[in-house]
XYZ file of C-alpha atoms in Angstrom:
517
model
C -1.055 5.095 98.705
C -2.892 6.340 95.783
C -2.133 6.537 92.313
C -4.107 8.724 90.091
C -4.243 8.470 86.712
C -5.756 10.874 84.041
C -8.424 10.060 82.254
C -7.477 11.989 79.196
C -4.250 10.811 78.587
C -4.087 11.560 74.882
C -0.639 9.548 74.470
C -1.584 6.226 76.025
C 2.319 5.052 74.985
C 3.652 6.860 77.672
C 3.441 6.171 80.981
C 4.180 8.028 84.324
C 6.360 5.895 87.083
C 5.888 7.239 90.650
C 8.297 5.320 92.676
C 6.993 5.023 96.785
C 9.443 6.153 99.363
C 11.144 3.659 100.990
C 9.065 3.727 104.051
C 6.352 2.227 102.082
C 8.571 -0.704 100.772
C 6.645 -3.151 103.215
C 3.921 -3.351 101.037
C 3.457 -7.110 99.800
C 4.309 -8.173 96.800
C 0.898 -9.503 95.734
C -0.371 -5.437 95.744
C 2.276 -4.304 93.808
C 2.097 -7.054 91.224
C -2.072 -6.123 91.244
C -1.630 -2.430 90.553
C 0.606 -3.316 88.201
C -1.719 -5.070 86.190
C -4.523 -3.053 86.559
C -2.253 -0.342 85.283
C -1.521 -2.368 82.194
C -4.846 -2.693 81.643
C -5.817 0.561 81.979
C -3.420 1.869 79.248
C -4.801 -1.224 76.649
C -8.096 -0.060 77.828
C -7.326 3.572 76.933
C -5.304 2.601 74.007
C -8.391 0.876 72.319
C -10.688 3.096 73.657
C -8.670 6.144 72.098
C -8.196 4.723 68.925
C -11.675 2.555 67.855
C -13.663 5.600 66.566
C -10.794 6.462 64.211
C -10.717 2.877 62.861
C -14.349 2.810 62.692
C -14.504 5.857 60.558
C -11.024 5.168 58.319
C -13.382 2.041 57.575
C -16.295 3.311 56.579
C -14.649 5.839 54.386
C -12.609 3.536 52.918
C -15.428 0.757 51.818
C -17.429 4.156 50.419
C -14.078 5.055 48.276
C -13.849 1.474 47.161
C -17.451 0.635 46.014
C -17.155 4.307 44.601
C -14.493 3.347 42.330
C -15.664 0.166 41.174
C -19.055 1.468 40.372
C -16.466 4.204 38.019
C -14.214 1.169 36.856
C -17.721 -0.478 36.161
C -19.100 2.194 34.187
C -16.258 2.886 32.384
C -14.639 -0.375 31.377
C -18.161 -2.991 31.103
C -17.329 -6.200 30.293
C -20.129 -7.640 27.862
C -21.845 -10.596 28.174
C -21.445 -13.893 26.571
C -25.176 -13.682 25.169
C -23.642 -10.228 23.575
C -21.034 -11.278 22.273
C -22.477 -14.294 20.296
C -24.880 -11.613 19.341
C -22.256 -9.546 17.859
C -20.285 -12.486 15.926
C -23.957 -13.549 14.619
C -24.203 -9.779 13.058
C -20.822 -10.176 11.568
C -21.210 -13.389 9.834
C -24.432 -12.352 8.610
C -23.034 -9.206 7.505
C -19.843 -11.184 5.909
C -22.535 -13.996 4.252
C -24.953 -11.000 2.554
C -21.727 -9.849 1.272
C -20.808 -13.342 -0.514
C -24.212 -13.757 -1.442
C -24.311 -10.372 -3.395
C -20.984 -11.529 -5.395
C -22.889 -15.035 -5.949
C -21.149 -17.618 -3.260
C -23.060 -19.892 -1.743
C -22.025 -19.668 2.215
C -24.098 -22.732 3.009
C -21.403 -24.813 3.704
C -19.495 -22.089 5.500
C -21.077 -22.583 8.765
C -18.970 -23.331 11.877
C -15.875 -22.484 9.710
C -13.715 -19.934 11.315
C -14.472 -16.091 8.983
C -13.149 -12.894 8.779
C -15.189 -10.601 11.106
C -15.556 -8.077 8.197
C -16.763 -8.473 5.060
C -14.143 -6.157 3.919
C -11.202 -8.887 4.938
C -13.558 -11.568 3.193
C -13.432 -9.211 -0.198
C -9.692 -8.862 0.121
C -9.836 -13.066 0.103
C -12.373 -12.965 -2.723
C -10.454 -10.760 -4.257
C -7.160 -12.431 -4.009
C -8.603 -15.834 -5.452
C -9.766 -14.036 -8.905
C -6.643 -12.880 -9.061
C -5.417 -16.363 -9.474
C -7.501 -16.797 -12.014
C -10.404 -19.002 -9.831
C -13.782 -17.645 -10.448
C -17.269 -17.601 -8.642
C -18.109 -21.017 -10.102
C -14.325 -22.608 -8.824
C -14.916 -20.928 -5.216
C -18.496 -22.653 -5.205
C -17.473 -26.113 -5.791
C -14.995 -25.880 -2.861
C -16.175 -22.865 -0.904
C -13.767 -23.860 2.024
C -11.358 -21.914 0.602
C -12.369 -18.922 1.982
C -11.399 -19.916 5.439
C -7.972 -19.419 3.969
C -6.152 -16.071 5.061
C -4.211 -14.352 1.925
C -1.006 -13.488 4.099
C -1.028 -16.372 6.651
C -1.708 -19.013 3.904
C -2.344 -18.195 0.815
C 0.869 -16.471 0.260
C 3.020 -18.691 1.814
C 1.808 -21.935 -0.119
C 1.807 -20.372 -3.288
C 5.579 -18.739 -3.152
C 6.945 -21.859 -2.608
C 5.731 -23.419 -4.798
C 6.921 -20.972 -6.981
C 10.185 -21.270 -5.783
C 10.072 -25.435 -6.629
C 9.465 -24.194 -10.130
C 6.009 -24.517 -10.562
C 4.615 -22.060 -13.138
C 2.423 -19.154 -12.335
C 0.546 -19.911 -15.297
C -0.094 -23.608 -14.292
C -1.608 -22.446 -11.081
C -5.713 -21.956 -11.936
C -5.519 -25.074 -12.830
C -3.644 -26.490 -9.885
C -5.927 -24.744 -7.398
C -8.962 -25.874 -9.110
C -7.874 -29.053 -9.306
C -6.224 -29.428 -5.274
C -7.541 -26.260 -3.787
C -6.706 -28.159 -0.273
C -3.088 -27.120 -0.934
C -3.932 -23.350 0.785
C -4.649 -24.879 3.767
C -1.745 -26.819 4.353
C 1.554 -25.861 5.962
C 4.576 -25.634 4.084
C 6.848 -26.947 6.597
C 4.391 -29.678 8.374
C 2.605 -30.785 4.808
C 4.480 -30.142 1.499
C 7.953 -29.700 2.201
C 8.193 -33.675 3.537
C 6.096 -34.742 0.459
C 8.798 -33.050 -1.913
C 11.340 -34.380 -0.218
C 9.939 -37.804 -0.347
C 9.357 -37.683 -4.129
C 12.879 -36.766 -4.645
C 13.763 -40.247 -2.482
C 12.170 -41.952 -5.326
C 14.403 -41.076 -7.605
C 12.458 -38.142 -8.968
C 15.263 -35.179 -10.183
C 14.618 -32.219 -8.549
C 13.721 -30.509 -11.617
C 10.850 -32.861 -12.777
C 9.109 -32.310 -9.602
C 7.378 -29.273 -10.412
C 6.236 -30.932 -13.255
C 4.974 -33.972 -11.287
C 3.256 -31.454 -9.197
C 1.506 -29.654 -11.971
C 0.204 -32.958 -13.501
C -0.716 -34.261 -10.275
C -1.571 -31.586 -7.394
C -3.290 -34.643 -5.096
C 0.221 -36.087 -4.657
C 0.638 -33.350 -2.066
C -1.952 -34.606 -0.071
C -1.173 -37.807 0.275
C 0.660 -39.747 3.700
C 3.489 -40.533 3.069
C 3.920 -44.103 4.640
C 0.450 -45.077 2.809
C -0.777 -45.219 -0.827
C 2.394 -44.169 -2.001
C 5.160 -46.607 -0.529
C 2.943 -49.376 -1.138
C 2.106 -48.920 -5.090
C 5.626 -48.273 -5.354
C 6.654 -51.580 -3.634
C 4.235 -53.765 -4.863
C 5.335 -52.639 -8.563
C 9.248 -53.717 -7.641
C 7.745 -57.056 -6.551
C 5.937 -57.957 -9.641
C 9.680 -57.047 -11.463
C 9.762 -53.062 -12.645
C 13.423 -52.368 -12.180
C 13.738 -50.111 -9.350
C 15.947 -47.635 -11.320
C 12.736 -47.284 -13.712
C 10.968 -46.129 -11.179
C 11.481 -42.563 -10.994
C 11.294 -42.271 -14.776
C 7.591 -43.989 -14.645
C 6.476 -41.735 -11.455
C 7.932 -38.489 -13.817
C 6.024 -39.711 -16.888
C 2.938 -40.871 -14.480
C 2.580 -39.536 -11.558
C -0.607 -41.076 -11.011
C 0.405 -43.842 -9.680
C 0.950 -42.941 -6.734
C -2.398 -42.237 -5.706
C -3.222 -45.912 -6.769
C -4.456 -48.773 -4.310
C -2.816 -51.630 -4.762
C -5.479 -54.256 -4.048
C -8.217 -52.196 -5.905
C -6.356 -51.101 -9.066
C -3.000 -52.308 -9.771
C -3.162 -55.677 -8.375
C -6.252 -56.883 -10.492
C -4.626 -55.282 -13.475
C -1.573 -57.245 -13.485
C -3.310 -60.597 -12.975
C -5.850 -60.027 -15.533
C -3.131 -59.782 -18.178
C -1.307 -62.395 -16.612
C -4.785 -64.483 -17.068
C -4.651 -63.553 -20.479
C -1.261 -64.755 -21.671
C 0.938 -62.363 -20.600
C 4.187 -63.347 -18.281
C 4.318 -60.784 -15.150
C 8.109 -59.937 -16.440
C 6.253 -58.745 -19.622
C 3.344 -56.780 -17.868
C 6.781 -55.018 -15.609
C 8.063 -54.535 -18.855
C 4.919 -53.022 -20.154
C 4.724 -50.574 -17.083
C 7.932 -49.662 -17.714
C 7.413 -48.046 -21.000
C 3.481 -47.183 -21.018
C 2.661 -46.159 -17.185
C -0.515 -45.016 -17.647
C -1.730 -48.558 -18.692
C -2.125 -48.805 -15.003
C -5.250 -46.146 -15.152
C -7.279 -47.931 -17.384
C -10.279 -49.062 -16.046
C -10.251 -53.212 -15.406
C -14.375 -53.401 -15.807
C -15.620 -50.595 -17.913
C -12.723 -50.654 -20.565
C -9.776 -53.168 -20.603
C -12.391 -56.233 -20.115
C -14.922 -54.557 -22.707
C -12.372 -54.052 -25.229
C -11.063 -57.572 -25.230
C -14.441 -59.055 -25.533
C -14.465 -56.404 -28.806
C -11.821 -57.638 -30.092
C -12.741 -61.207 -29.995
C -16.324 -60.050 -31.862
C -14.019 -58.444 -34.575
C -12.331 -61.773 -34.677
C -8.980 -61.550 -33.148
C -7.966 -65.042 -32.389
C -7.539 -65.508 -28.330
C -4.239 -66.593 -29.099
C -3.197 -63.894 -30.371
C -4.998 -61.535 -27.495
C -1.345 -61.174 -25.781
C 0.580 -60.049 -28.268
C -1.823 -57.825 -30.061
C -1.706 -55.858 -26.063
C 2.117 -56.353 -25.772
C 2.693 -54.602 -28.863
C -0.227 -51.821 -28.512
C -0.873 -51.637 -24.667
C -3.293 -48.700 -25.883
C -5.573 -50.732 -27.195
C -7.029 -51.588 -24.029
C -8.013 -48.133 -22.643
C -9.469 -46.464 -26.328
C -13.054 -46.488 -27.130
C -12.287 -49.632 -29.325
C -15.317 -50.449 -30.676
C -16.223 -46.885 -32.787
C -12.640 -47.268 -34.147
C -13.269 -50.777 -35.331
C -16.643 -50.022 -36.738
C -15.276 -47.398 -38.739
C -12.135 -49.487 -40.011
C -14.241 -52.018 -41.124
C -16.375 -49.379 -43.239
C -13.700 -48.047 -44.772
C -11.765 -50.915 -46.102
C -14.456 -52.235 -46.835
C -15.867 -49.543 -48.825
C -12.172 -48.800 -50.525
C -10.748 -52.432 -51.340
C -14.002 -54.806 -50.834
C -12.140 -56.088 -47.273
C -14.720 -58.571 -46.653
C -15.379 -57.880 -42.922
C -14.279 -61.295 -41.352
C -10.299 -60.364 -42.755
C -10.651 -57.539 -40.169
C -9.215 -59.665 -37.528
C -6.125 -60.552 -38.935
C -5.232 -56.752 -39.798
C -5.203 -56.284 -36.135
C -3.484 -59.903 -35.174
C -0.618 -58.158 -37.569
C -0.595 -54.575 -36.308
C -2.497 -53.971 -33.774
C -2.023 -49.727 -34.237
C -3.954 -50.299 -37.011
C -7.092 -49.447 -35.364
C -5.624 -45.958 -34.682
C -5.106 -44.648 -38.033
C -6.451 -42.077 -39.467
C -8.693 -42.173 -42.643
C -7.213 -39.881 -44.808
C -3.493 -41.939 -44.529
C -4.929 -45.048 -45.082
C -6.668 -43.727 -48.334
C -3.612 -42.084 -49.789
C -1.599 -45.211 -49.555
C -4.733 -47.277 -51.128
C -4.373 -44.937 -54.186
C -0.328 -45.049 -54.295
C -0.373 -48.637 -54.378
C -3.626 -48.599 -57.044
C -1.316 -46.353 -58.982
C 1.751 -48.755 -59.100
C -0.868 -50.938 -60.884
C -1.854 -53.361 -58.222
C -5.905 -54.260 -58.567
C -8.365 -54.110 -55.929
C -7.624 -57.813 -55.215
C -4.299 -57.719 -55.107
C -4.160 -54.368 -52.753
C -6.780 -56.007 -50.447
C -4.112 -59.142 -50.207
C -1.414 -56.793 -49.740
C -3.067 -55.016 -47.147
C -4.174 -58.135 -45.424
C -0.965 -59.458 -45.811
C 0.659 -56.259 -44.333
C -1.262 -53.889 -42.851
C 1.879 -51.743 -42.292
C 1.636 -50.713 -45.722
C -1.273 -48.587 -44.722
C 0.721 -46.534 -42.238
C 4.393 -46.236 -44.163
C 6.109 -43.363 -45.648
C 4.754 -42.551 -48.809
C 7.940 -41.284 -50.207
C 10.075 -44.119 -49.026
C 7.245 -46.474 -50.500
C 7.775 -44.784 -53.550
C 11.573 -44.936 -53.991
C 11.670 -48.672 -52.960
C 9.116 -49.110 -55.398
C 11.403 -47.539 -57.912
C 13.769 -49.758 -56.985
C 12.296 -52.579 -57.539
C 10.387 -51.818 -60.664
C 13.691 -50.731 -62.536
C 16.296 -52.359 -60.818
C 14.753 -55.359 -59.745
C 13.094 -55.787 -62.657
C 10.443 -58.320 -60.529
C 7.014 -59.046 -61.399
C 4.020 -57.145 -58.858
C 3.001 -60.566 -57.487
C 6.322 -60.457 -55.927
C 5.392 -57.856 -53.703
C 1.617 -59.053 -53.567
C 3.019 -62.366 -52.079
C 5.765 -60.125 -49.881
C 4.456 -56.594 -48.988
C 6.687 -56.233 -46.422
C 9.357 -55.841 -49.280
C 8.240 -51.613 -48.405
C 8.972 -52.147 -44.245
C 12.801 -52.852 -45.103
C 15.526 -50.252 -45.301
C 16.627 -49.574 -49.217
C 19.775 -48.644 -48.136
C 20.647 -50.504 -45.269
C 18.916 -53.420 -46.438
C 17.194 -54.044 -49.785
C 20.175 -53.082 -52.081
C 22.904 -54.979 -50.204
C 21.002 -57.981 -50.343
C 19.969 -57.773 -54.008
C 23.667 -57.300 -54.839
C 24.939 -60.332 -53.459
C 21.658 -62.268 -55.225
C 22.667 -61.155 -58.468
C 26.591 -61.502 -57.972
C 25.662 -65.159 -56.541
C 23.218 -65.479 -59.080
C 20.502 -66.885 -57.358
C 16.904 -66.871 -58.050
C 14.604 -66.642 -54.934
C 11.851 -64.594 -53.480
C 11.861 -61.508 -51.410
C 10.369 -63.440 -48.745
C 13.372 -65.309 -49.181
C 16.149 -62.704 -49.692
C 14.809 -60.293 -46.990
C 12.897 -62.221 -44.389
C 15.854 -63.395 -42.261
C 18.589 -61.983 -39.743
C 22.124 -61.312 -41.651
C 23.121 -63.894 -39.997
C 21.070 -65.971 -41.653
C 21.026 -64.193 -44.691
C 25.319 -64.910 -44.912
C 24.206 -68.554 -44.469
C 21.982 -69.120 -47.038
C 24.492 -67.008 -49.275
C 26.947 -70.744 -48.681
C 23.826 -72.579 -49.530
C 24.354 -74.183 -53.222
C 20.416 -74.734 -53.565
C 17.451 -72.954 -52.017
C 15.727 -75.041 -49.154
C 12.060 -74.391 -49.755
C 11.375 -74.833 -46.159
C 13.197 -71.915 -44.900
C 11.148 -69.426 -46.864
C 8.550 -67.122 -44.831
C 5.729 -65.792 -47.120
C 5.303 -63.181 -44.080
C 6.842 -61.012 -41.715
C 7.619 -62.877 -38.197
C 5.014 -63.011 -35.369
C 5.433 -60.903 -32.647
C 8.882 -62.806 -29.750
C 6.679 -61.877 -26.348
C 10.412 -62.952 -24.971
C 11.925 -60.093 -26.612
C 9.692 -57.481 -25.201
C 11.092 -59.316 -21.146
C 14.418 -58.607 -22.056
C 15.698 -55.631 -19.506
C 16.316 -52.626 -20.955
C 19.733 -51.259 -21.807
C 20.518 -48.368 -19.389
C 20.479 -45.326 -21.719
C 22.513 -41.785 -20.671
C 21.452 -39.952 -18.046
C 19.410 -36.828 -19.315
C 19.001 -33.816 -16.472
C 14.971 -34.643 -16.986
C 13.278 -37.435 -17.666
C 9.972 -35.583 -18.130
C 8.496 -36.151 -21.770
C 5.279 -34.741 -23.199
C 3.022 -37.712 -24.094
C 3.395 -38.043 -27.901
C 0.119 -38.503 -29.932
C 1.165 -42.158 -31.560
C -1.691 -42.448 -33.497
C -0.816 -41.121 -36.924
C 2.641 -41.986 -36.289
C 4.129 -43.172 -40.027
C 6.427 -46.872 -39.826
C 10.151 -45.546 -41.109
């Protein structure tokens, strides 16, 4: 039998099934199963045949349509090289750097820090800052600042502040004095400071104030300078409710090492005479004791004050009652003292000493004061000698109340009726109330009639005083020709708690013309 099969089939999926009469059905197996196969394999034969030159060219038109459109997608969209592109930020920064340099900032230090890529954005920052009052010079000595963007931190920072209650016009200063603060976050960095400040007993409405007298605070970590000055000051025996108050009034603290500045402090006064109780105490009511220098001022003025002849005995309480004295430029002040009295009552300069053993503020006065109550007294008819005793014996006589001097003078020339060596021997008769104290006393002296001295009549508690009014004679013994030496146990007494006020923030007061009431 043949089979015949076209050549050109053009549908090699279809396929033509000539079934052999029966009389053919002898043939074997083995040649049907054969022309089977080779029929099979004619059609894959055909099939790949008939299809290969299609594929062929489908591929070759479709690798030209493909390199065809990236060579378009490359022409169109380039992609620039890295070498470009550090080409093109160099032209900006330079660009952004000529600008600073024409408005007179130094960029120098600006390298590496992250700019605007326009000098345009950079003016807007300039810009911005003079606004806030910094100027060219501010920007120079921490050019850093213009890494700062004005709506991503600048802003932010500075509302809230605002909204704590810092002032707007407190801010030049505050960003010339912390200009770090624009960088920080307000979340992350200063809201957990001011929340920490207000753990330590700060009232919310001091903080801003705290803030504006001491901007570093806000940089600070909280578990490090700050916890540690704060403990170390409850150990030595500051009373912990004092602490906010002394952290209002002196915020400076905070920023204090312990082992570098507070700790030799406290044990150099302690080494002087002073009981660490009475140093607590001392914190307590002058905080800013603790930023006097230990080297260059507190140890130089006590070796002054030895050369001026204060007795080292009397070193402690001459500091316990003027703490002061230990951070002013001492020596000018003495100098001048000594020149003055000297010059106005013939103080010969050896007596200095003991004017500053008695009150040690004395070194503070002004001139003019002092003279005007060296003529009062030379007007109530007291001689040079016996003024110079007086104000030997009483330095506060210096510093009083001229018109209180002048009514208990009154008093005592008219109603009194003493002699002036009484007060010459008793000048202190001027530091006692007329009122409260003078009058009532004299009244029962005359009732009882009794003849003593001021120094015994006024120099005594009224306890004492109702004592010696059951005494039939005077004891000789008990009378004090001057006013009692400074009690350094009175000044470690705790203080009494006082009322609550809704600040504790006070202005420091200028004590140094301060008159004695």
């Amino acid at each position: 039998m043949k089979l015949r099969l076209c050549s050109g089939l053009t549908k090699p999926g279809f396929l033509l099934v000539h079934f052999m009469p029966p009389s053919f059905h002898s043939l074997s197996y083995q040649k049907r199963h054969g022309l089977g196969l080779n029929l099979h394999c004619a059609i894959a034969s055909r099939r790949l045949s008939s299809d290969s030159p299609k594929r062929e060219r489908y591929r070759s038109s479709s690798g030209r349509d493909k390199d065809k459109g990236k060579r378009e997608s490359q022409s169109l969209y380039t992609r620039p090289s890295l070498l470009e592109m550090n080409k093109e930020k160099a032209s900006n920064r330079a660009r952004v750097y000529e600008f600073l340099r024409g408005v007179g900032i130094v960029p120098d230090e600006l390298d590496g820090l992250e700019l605007p890529v326009t000098a345009d954005v950079m003016k807007e920052r300039v810009d911005f800052l003079h606004k806030l009052g910094l100027t060219i010079e501010d920007i120079n000595n921490y050019p850093l600042v213009l890494g700062c963007s004005v709506k991503k931190n600048m802003v932010p920072v500075l509302d809230y502040l605002g909204k704590l209650g810092v002032r707007k016009s407190t801010f030049t200063e505050f960003l010339r004095r912390y200009p770090q603060v624009l960088h920080a976050s307000v979340v992350i960095d200063l809201a957990p400071v001011v929340k920490y400040l207000q753990g330590l007993d700060i009232k919310p409405v001091d903080v801003p104030r705290v803030l504006e007298r001491y901007p570093e605070v806000l940089g600070f970590k909280l578990e490090g300078t700050m916890s540690t000055s704060v403990a170390y000051l409850v150990g030595i025996g500051v009373a912990r409710r004092e602490i906010g108050g002394i952290l209002t009034r002196y915020p400076e603290v905070l920023g204090m090492r312990v082992a570098r500045v507070i700790k030799p402090l406290v044990e150099y006064l302690e080494a002087l005479g002073i009981p660490k109780l009475a140093v607590a105490r001392l914190i307590e009511k002058r905080p800013h004791i603790l930023g006097f220098e230990l080297d260059d001022t507190v140890k130089r003025n006590v070796q002054t004050l030895q050369e001026f002849n204060v007795r080292e005995a009397y070193l402690p309480s001459v500091i316990a009652q003027y703490p002061e004295i230990m951070g002013i430029d001492l020596k000018p002040k003495l100098e001048a003292q000594r020149k003055l009295l000297s010059s106005a009552i013939d103080l010969n300069p050896e007596d200095l000493g003991s004017l500053v053993e008695r009150m040690p503020q004395f070194v503070s006065l002004s001139e003019s004061p002092m003279l005007k109550h060296i003529a009062f007294l030379k007007e109530c008819g007291f001689s040079i000698d016996q003024t110079r005793e007086m104000v030997i014996g009483c330095p506060q006589v210096l510093a009083l109340n001229i018109g209180i001097m002048k009514l208990s003078f009154e008093f005592f020339r008219k109603e009194m009726r003493r002699p002036l060596q009484d007060l010459v021997d008793f000048p202190a008769f001027f530091t006692y109330g007329l009122e409260s104290t003078v009058k009532p006393r004299h009244k029962r002296i005359i009732k009882k009639g009794i003849k003593c001295s001021l120094a015994w009549m006024l120099n005594c508690s009224e306890e004492k005083f109702e004592q010696r009014m059951s005494y039939d004679t005077i004891d000789i013994e008990e009378v004090e020709s001057g006013p009692a030496s400074f009690d350094m146990s009175t000044l470690m007494q705790p203080e009494r708690e006082e009322e609550e006020s809704d600040s504790e923030y006070e202005e420091e007061e200028d004590d140094e013309d301060e008159e004695f009431a």
